[in-house]
mmCIF file of C-alpha atoms in Angstrom:
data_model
loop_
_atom_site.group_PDB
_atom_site.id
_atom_site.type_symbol
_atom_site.label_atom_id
_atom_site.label_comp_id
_atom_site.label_asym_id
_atom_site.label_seq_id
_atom_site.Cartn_x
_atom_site.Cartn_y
_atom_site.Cartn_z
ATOM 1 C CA UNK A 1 -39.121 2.004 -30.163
ATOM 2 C CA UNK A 2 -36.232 -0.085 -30.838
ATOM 3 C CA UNK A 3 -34.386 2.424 -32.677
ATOM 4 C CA UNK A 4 -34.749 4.913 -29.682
ATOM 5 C CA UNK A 5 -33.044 1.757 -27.892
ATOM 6 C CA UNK A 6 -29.903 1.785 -30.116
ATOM 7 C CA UNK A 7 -29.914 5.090 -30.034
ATOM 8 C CA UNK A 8 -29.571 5.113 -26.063
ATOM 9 C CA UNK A 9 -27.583 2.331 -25.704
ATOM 10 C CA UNK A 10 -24.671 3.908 -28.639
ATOM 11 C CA UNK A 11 -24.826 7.163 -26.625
ATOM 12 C CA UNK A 12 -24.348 5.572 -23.284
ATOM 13 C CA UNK A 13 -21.201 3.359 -25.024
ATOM 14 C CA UNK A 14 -19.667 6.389 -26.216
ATOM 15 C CA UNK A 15 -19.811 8.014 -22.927
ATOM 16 C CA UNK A 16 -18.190 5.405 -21.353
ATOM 17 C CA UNK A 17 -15.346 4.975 -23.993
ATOM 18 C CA UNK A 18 -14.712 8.867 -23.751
ATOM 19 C CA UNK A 19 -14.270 8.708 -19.796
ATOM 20 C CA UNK A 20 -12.179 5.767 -19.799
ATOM 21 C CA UNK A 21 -10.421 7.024 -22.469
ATOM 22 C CA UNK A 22 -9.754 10.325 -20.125
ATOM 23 C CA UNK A 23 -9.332 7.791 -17.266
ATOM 24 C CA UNK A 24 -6.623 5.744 -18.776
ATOM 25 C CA UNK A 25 -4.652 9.149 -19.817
ATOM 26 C CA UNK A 26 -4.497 10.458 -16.507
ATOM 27 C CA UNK A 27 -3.149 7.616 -14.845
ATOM 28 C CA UNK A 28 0.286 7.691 -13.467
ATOM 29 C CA UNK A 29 2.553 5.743 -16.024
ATOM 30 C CA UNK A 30 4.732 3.534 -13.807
ATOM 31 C CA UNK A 31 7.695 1.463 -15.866
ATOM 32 C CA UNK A 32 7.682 -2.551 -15.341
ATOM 33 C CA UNK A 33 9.570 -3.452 -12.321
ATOM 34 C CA UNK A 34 8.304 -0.723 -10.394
ATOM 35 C CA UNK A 35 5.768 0.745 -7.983
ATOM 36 C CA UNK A 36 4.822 4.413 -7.848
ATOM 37 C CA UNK A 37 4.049 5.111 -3.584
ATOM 38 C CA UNK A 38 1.930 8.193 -3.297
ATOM 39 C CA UNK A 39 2.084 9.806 0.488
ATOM 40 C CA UNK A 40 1.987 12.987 2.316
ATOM 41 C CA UNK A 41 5.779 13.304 1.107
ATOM 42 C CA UNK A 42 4.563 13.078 -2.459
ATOM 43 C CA UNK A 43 4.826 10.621 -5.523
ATOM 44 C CA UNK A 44 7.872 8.270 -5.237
ATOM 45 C CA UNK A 45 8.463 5.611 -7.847
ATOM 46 C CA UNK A 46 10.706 2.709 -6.663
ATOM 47 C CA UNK A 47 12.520 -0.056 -8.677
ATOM 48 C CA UNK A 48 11.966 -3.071 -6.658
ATOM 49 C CA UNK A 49 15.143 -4.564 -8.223
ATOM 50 C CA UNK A 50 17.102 -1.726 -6.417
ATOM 51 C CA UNK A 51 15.461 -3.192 -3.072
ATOM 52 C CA UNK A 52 17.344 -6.432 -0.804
ATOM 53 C CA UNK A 53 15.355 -9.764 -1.250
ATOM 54 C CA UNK A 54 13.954 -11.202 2.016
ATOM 55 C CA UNK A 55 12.944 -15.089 1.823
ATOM 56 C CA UNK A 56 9.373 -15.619 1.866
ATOM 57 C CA UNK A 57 7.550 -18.972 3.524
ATOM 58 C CA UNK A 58 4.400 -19.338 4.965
ATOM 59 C CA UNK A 59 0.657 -20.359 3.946
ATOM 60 C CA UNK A 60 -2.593 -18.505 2.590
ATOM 61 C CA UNK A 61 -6.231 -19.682 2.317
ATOM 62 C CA UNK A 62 -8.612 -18.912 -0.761
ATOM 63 C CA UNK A 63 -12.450 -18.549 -0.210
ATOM 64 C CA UNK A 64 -12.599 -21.687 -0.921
ATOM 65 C CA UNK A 65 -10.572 -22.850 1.917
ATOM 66 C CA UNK A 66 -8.020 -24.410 0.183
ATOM 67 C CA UNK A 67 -4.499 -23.662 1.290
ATOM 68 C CA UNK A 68 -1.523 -22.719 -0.416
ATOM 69 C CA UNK A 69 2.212 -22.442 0.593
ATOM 70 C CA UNK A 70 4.313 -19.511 -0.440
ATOM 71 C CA UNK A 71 7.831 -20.300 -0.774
ATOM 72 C CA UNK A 72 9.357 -16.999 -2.507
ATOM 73 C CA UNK A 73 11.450 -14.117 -1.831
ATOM 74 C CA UNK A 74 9.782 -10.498 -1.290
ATOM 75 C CA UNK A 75 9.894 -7.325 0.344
ATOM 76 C CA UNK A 76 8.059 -6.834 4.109
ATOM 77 C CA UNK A 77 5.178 -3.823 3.174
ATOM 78 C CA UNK A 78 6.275 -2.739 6.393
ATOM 79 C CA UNK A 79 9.581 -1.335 4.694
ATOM 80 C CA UNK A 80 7.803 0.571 1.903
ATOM 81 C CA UNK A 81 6.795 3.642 4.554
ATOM 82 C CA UNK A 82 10.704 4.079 5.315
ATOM 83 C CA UNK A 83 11.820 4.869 1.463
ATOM 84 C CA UNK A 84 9.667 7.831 1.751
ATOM 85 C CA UNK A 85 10.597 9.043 5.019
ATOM 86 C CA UNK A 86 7.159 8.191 6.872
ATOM 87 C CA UNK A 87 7.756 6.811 10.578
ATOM 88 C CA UNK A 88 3.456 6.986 11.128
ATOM 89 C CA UNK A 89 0.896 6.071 9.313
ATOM 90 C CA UNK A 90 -3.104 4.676 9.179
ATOM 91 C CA UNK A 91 -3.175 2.268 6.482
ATOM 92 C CA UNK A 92 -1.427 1.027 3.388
ATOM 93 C CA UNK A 93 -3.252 0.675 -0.231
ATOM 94 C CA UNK A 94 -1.744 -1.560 -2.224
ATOM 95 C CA UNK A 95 -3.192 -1.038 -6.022
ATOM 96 C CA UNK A 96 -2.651 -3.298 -9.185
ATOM 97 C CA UNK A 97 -2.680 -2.258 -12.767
ATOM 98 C CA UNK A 98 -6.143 -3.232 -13.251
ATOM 99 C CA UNK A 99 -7.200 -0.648 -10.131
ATOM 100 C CA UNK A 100 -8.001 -3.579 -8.240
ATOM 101 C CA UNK A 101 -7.213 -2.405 -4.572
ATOM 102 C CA UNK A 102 -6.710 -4.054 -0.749
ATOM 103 C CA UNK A 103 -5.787 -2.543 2.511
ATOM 104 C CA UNK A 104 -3.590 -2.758 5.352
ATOM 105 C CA UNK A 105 -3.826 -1.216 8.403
ATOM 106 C CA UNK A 106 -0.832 -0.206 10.777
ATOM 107 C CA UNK A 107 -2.476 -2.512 12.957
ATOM 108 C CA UNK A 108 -2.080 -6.005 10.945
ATOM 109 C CA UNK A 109 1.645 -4.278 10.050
ATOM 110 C CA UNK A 110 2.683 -4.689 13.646
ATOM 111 C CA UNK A 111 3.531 -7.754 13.024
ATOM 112 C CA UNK A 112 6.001 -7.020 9.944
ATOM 113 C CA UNK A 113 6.237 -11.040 8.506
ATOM 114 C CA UNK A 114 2.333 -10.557 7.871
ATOM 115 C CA UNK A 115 2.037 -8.283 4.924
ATOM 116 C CA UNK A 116 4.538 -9.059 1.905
ATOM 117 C CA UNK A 117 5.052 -7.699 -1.498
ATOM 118 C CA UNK A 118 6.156 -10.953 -3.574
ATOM 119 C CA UNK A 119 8.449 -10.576 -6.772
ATOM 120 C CA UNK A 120 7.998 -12.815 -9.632
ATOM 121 C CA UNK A 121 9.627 -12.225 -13.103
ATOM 122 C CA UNK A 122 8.687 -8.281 -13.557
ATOM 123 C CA UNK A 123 5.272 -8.500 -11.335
ATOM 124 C CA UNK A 124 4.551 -7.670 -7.577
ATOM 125 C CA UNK A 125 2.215 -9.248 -5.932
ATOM 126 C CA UNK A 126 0.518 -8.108 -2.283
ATOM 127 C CA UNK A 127 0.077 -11.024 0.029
ATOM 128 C CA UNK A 128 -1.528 -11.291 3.482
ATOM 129 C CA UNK A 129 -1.018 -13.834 5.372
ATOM 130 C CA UNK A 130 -3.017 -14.748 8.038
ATOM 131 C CA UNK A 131 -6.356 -13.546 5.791
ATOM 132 C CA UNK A 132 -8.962 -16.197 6.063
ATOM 133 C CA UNK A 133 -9.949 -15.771 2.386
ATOM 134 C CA UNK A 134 -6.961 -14.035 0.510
ATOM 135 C CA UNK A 135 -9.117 -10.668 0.106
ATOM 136 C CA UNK A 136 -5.758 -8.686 -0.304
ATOM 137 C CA UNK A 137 -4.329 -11.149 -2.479
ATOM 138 C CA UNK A 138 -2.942 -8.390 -5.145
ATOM 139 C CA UNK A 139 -1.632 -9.335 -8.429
ATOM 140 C CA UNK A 140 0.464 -6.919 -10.528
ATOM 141 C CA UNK A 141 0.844 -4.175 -8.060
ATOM 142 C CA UNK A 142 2.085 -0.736 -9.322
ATOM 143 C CA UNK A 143 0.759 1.554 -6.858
ATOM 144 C CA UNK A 144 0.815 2.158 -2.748
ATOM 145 C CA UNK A 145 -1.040 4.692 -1.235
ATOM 146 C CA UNK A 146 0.322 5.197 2.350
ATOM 147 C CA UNK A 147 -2.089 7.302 4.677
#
C-alpha cells in the first residue's frame, strides 16, 4: 500500500514538473526594465526608462490597516493605453513575474493620480491608491493586459 503511494505521488510530481516546465517556456521573455502590454493592437514591449518620470506622493493601507506613504516617482497606468494607440478600454491587468495579477477598471482610471506604476532600481511596481487593503499592490510587474 505504501509503495502504490510513492508510486502516485512521483507520477503526480512529474506531471507537474513537465507542465511547468512547458509553462515557463512559453512565457513571453520580457528584458529587465521593461513591460510587455498585450492589447487588441498586439504585443508591445516598453522600456520604462524611455518613459518621463512623474512624482509620486500619497498613502496606501495594508490588510492590516496600517498605512504607508509613497513618496516616489512613477508613471500614471492611465498613460500605458496611449503607447499602443488605445483611446477605450474595460480594464487594465497589471501582471508580475511570479503571475501574480490585479485589476483596474476604466472606472477607478477616471481619476488618473489613482492607479500608478512605481519605478525602483530595475522593478515596477502597480499601486492603487485609495484600495482599503492594497489588493493590487503589484510587485515586479512585466506584463499589462489592456481589454
Amino acid at each position: 500500500m505504501k509503495k502504490r503511494i510513492i508510486i502516485i505521488i512521483s507520477v503526480l510530481l512529474a506531471i507537474t514538473a513537465v507542465i511547468t516546465g512547458i509553462y515557463m517556456i512559453s512565457r513571453d521573455k520580457v528584458t529587465p526594465g521593461s513591460i510587455l502590454i498585450i492589447s487588441d493592437n498586439g504585443k508591445t514591449t516598453v522600456r520604462m526608462d524611455d518613459l518621463t518620470l512623474t512624482p509620486v506622493k500619497g498613502s496606501i493601507t495594508n490588510k492590516k490597516g496600517e498605512t504607508k506613504e509613497i513618496d516616489a516617482e512613477g508613471y500614471r497606468l492611465t498613460d500605458i493605453p496611449v503607447l499602443t494607440g488605445i483611446t477605450g478600454y474595460a480594464d487594465i491587468t497589471v501582471y508580475a513575474d511570479d503571475e501574480y495579477s490585479a485589476t483596474v477598471s476604466a472606472e477607478d482610471m477616471s481619476d488618473p493620480d489613482k492607479a500608478w506604476l512605481i519605478k525602483s532600481d530595475e522593478s515596477i511596481r502597480l499601486i492603487v491608491f485609495g484600495d482599503s487593503d492594497s489588493k493590487r499592490d503589484v510587485k515586479n510587474v512585466v506584463r499589462i493586459v489592456i481589454r
